[in-house]
Tab-separated table of C-alpha atoms in Angstrom:
chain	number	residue	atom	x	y	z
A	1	UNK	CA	83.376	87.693	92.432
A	2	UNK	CA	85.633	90.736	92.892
A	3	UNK	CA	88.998	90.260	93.825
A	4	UNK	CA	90.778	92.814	94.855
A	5	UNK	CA	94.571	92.788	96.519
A	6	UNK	CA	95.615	95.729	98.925
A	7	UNK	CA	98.279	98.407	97.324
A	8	UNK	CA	99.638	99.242	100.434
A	9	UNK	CA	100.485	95.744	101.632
A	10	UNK	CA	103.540	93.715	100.892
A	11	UNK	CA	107.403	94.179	101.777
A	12	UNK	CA	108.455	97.780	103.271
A	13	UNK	CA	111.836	98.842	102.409
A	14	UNK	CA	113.909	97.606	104.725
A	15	UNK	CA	112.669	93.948	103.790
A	16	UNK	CA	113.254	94.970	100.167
A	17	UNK	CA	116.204	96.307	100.214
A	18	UNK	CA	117.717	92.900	102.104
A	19	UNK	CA	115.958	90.450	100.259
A	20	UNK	CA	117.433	92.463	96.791
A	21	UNK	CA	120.985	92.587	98.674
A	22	UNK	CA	120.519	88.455	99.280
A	23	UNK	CA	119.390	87.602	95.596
A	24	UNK	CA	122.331	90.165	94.444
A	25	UNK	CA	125.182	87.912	96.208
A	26	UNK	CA	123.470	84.939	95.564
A	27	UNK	CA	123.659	85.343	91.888
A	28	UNK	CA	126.848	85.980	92.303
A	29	UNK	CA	127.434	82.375	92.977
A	30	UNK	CA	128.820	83.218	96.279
A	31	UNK	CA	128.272	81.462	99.632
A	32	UNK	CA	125.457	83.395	102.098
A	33	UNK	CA	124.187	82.856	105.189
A	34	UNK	CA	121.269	84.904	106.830
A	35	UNK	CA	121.886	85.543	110.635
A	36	UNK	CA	117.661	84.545	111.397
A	37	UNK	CA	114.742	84.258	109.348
A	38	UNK	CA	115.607	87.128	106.706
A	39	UNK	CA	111.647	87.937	106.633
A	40	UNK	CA	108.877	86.409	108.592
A	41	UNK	CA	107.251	84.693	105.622
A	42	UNK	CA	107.913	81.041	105.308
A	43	UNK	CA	107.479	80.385	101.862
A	44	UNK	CA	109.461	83.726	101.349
A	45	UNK	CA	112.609	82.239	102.927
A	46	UNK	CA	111.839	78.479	101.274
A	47	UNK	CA	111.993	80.818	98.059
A	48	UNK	CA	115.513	81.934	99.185
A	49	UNK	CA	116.481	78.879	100.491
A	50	UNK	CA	115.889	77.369	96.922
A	51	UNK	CA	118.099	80.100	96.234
A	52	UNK	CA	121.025	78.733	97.542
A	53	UNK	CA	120.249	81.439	100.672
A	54	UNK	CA	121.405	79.937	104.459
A	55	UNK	CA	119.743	80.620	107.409
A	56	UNK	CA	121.390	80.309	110.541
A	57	UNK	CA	120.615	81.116	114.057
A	58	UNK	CA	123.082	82.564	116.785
A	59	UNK	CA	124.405	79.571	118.126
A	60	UNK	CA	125.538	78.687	114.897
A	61	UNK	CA	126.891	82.125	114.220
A	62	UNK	CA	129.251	82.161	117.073
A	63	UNK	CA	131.312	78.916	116.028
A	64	UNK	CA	131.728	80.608	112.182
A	65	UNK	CA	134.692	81.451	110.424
A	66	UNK	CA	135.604	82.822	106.993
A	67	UNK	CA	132.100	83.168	105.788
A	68	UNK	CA	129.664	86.014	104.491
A	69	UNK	CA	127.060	87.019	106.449
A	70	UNK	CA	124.008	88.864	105.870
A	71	UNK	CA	122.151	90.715	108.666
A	72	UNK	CA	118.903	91.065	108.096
A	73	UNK	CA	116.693	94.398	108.055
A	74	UNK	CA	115.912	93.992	112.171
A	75	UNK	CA	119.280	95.044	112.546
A	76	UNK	CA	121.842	93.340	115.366
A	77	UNK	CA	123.796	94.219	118.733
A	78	UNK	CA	127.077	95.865	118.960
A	79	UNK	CA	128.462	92.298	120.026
A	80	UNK	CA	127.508	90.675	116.688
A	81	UNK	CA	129.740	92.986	114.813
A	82	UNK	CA	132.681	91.886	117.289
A	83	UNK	CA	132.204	88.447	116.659
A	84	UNK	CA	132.771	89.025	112.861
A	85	UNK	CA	135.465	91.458	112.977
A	86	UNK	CA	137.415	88.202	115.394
A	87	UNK	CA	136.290	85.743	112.932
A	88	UNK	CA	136.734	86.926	109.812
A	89	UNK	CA	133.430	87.154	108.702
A	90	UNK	CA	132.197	89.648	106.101
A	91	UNK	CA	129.142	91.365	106.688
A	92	UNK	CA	126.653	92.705	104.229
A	93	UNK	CA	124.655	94.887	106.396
A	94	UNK	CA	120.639	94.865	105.328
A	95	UNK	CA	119.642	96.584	108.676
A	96	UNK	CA	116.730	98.870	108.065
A	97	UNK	CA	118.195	102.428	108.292
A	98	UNK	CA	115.392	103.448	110.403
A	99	UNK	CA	116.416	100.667	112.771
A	100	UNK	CA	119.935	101.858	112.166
A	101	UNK	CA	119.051	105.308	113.464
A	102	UNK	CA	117.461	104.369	116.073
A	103	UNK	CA	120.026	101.946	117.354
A	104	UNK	CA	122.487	105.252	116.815
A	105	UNK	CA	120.311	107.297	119.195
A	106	UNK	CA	119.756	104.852	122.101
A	107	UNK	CA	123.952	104.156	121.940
A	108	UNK	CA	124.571	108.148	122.092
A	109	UNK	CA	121.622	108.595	124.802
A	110	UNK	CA	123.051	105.555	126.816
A	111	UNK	CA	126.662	106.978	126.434
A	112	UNK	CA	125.599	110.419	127.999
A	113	UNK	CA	123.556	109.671	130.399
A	114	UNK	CA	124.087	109.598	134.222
A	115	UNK	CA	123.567	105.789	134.265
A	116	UNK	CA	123.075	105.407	138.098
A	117	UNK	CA	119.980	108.186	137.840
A	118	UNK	CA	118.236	107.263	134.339
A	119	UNK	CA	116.754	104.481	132.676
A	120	UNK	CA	116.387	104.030	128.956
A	121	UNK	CA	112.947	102.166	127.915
A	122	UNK	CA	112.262	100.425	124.863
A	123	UNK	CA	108.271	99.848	124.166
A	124	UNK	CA	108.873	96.805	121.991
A	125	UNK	CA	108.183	92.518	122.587
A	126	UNK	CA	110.553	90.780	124.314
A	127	UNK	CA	112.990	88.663	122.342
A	128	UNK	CA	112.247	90.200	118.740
A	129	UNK	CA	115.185	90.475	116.695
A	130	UNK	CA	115.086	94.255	116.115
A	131	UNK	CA	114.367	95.296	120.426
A	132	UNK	CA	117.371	92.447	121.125
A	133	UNK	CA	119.482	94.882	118.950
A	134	UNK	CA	118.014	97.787	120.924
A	135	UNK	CA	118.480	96.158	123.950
A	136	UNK	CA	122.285	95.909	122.782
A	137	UNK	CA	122.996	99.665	122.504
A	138	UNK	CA	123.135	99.906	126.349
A	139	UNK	CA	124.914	96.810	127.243
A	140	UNK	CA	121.542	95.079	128.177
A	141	UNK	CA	120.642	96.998	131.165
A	142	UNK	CA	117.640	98.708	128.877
A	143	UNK	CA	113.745	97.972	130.421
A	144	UNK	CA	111.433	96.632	127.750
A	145	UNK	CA	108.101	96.765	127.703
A	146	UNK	CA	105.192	95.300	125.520
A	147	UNK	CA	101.938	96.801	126.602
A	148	UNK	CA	101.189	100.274	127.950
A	149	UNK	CA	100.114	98.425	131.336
A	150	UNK	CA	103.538	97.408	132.157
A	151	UNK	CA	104.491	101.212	132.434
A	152	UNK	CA	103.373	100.759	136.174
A	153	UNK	CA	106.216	98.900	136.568
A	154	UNK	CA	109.012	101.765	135.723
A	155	UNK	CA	110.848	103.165	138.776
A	156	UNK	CA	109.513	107.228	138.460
A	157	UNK	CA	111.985	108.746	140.914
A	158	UNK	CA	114.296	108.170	138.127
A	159	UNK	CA	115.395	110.051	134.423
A	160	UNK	CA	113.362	108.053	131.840
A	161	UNK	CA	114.424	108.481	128.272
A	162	UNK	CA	111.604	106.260	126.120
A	163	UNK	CA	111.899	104.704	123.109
A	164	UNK	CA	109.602	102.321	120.578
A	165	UNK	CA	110.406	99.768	118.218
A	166	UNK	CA	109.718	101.003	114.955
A	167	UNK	CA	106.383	98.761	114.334
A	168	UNK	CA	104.666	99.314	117.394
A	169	UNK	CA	101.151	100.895	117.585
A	170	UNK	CA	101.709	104.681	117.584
A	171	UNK	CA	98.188	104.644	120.110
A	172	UNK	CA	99.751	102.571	122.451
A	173	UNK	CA	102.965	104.290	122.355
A	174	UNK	CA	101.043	107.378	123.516
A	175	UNK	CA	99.470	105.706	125.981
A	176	UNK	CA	102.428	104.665	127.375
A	177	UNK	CA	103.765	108.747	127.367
A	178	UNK	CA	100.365	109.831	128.737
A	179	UNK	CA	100.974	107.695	131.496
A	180	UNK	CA	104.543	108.313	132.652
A	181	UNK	CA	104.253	111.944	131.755
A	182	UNK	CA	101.350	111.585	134.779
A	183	UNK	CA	103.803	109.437	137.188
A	184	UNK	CA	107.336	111.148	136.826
A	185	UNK	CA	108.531	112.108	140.134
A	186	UNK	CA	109.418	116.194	140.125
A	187	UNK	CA	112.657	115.729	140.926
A	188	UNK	CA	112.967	113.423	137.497
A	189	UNK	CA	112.905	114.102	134.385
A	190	UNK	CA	110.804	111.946	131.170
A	191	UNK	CA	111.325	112.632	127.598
A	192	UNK	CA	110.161	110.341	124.827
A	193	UNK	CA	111.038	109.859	120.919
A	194	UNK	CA	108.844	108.996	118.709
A	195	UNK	CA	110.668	106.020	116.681
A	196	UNK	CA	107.789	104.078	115.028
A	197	UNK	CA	108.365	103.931	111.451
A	198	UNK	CA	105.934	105.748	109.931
A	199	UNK	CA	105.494	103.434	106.352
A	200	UNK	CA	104.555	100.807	108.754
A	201	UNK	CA	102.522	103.455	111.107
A	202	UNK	CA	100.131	104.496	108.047
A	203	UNK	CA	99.326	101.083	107.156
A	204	UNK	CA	97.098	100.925	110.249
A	205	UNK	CA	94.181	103.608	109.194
A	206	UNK	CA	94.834	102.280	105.373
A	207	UNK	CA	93.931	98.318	106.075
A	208	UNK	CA	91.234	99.409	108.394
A	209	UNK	CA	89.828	101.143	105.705
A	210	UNK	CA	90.479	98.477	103.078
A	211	UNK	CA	88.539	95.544	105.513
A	212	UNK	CA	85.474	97.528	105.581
A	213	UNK	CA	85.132	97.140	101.713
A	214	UNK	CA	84.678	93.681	100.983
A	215	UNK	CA	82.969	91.004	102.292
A	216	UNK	CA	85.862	88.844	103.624
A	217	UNK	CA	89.607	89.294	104.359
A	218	UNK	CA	92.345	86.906	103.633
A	219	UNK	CA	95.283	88.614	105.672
A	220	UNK	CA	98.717	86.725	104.425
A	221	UNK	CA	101.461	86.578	106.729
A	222	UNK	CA	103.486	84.002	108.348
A	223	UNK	CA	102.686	83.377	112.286
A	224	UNK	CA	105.501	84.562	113.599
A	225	UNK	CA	105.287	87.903	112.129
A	226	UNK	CA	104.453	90.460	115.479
A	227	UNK	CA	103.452	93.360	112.547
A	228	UNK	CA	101.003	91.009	111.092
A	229	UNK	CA	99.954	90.202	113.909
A	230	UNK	CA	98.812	93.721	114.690
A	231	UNK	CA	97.184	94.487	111.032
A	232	UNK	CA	95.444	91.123	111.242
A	233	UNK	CA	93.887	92.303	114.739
A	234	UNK	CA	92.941	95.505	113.397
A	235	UNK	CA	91.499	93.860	110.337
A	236	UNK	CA	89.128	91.471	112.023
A	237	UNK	CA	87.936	94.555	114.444
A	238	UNK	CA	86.828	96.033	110.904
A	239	UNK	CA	85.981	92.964	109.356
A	240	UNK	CA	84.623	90.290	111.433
A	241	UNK	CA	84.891	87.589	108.578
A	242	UNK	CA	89.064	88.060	108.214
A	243	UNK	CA	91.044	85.167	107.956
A	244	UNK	CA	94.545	84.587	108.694
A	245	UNK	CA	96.553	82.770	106.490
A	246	UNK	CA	100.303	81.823	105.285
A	247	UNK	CA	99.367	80.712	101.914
A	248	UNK	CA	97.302	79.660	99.649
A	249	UNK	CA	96.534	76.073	100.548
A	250	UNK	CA	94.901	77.207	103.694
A	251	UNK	CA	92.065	78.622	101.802
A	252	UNK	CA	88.869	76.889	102.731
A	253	UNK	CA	86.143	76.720	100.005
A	254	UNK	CA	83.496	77.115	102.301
A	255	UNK	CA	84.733	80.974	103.179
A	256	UNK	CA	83.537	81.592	99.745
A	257	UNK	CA	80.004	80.631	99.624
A	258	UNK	CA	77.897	84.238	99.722
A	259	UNK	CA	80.591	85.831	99.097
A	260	UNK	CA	80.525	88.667	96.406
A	261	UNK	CA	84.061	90.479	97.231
A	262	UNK	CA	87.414	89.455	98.608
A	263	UNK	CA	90.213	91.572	99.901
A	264	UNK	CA	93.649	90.378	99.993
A	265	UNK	CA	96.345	92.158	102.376
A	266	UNK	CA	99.298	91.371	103.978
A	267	UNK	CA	101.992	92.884	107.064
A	268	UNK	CA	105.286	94.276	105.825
A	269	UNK	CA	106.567	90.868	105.469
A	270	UNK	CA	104.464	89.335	103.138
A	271	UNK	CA	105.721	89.038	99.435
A	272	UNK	CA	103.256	90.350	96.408
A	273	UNK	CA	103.833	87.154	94.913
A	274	UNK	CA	102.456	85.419	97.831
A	275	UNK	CA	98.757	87.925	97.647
A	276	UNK	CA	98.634	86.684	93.899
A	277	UNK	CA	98.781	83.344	94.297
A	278	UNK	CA	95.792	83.342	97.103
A	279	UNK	CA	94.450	85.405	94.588
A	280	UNK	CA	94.658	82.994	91.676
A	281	UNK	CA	93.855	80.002	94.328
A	282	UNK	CA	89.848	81.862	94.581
A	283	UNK	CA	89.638	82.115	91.167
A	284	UNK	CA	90.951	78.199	90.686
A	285	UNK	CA	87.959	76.997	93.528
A	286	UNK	CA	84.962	79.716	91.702
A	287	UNK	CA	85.795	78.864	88.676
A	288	UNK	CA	85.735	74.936	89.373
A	289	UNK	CA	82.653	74.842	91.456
A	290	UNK	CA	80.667	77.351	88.749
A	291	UNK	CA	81.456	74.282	86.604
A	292	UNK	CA	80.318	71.841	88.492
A	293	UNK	CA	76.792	73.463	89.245
């Protein structure tokens, strides 16, 4: 059986850069906390965890003192930063510095703009930790939206300055333009910025192309992971026989029967480590049912 596991997939930077800044104050010996899941990858963060890595969540956050802090590579609002500065915490920043330059655009945008005749909108999902930092740079009053059909929604007789989170489909973010480009009022104006990060952008045409090589997918990504989500979609509309997993207990031995060739991938939060060990997990069930025939 061929075996092969996707290049392209695994950690982008951002995650790699704050996972290598978490493991760098950890061996340290010092004290860490992670403001939210650092990646969404479950057995990523149980690694950590094993680590001596913290996670917390925000309600803990806002009763902490005197501690270190790391924020992970989804980046965080303006009021996150003020609660450290009162509290004494340090901060080792991992945001993404794509995120960061987009968070540095919206802020200047929102601080220019005639608020009272412009909206800013953010094409990203609701509550994720990078469009809740977004959301942040205008003091909350920015319109998200998650799917090109909620663009109906946006008030046209006003200014609309559009932005995406950085893994969003770039086809659906054009969609989006198309449409209010068709809707603006004439008396208002509509200019867009194309934010999506384009390491996690390519990976679309590149896993398409990578399902239609083998005979079954495993894609490996935890659940909660809205870019896996999106590259495990577009791997099962290539692929109808693509599996999602988180690891590699969930792997059935019945997907392998008439099977010749596997392909492993993952979304931009799933370790390499991870891919390998689903890869060594086929080889374990082959090679013990070849013995056993």
């Amino acid at each position: 059986m061929i075996i092969e596991i996707d290049q392209g997939s695994g950690f982008c930077f951002g995650v790699t850069t704050a996972i290598e800044k978490a493991e760098e104050t950890l061996r340290e010996g010092r004290q860490l906390s992670c403001l939210g899941d650092i990646v969404h990858n479950g057995m990523e963060c149980e690694r950590l965890r094993n680590m001596g890595l913290d996670t917390i969540g925000h309600e803990e956050f806002s009763h902490l003192h005197d501690a270190t802090v790391l924020l992970r590579a989804h980046g965080e609002p303006p009021a996150t930063y003020e609660h450290a500065r009162s509290n004494r915490i340090t901060i080792i920043d991992a945001t993404c510095p794509v995120v960061l330059a987009l968070q540095k655009r919206i802020k200047k945008r929102y601080e220019q703009m005639d608020k009272s005749k412009a909206s800013i909108v953010i094409f990203g999902k609701n509550g994720h930790a990078e469009v809740l930092g977004l959301v942040g740079q205008t003091e909350g009053t920015a319109i998200v939206i998650e799917h090109a059909e909620e663009a109906a929604k946006l008030d046209f007789t006003r200014d609309i300055y559009l932005y995406s989170q950085t893994t969003k489909s770039l086809d659906e973010f054009h969609r989006i333009i198309e449409y209010c480009q068709e809707h603006i009022a004439p008396q208002a104006t509509f200019r867009s910025f194309d934010t999506i990060c384009r390491q996690v952008a390519n990976r679309m045409p590149n896993i398409c192309r990578f399902a239609t090589r083998h005979d079954m997918i495993l894609f490996v990504c935890g659940r909660k992971s809205s870019n896996g989500r999106v590259l495990y979609n577009a791997c099962l509309e290539h692929n109808a026989n693509t599996h999602l997993i988180e690891g590699p207990e969930e792997i059935m031995p019945e997907w392998l029967h008439g099977i010749d060739s596997v392909g492993i991938c993952g979304a931009t939060s799933t370790p390499k480590w991870l891919m390998e060990k689903c890869r060594d997990r086929i080889t374990e069930i082959v090679g013990r049912e070849n013995e056993q025939q």
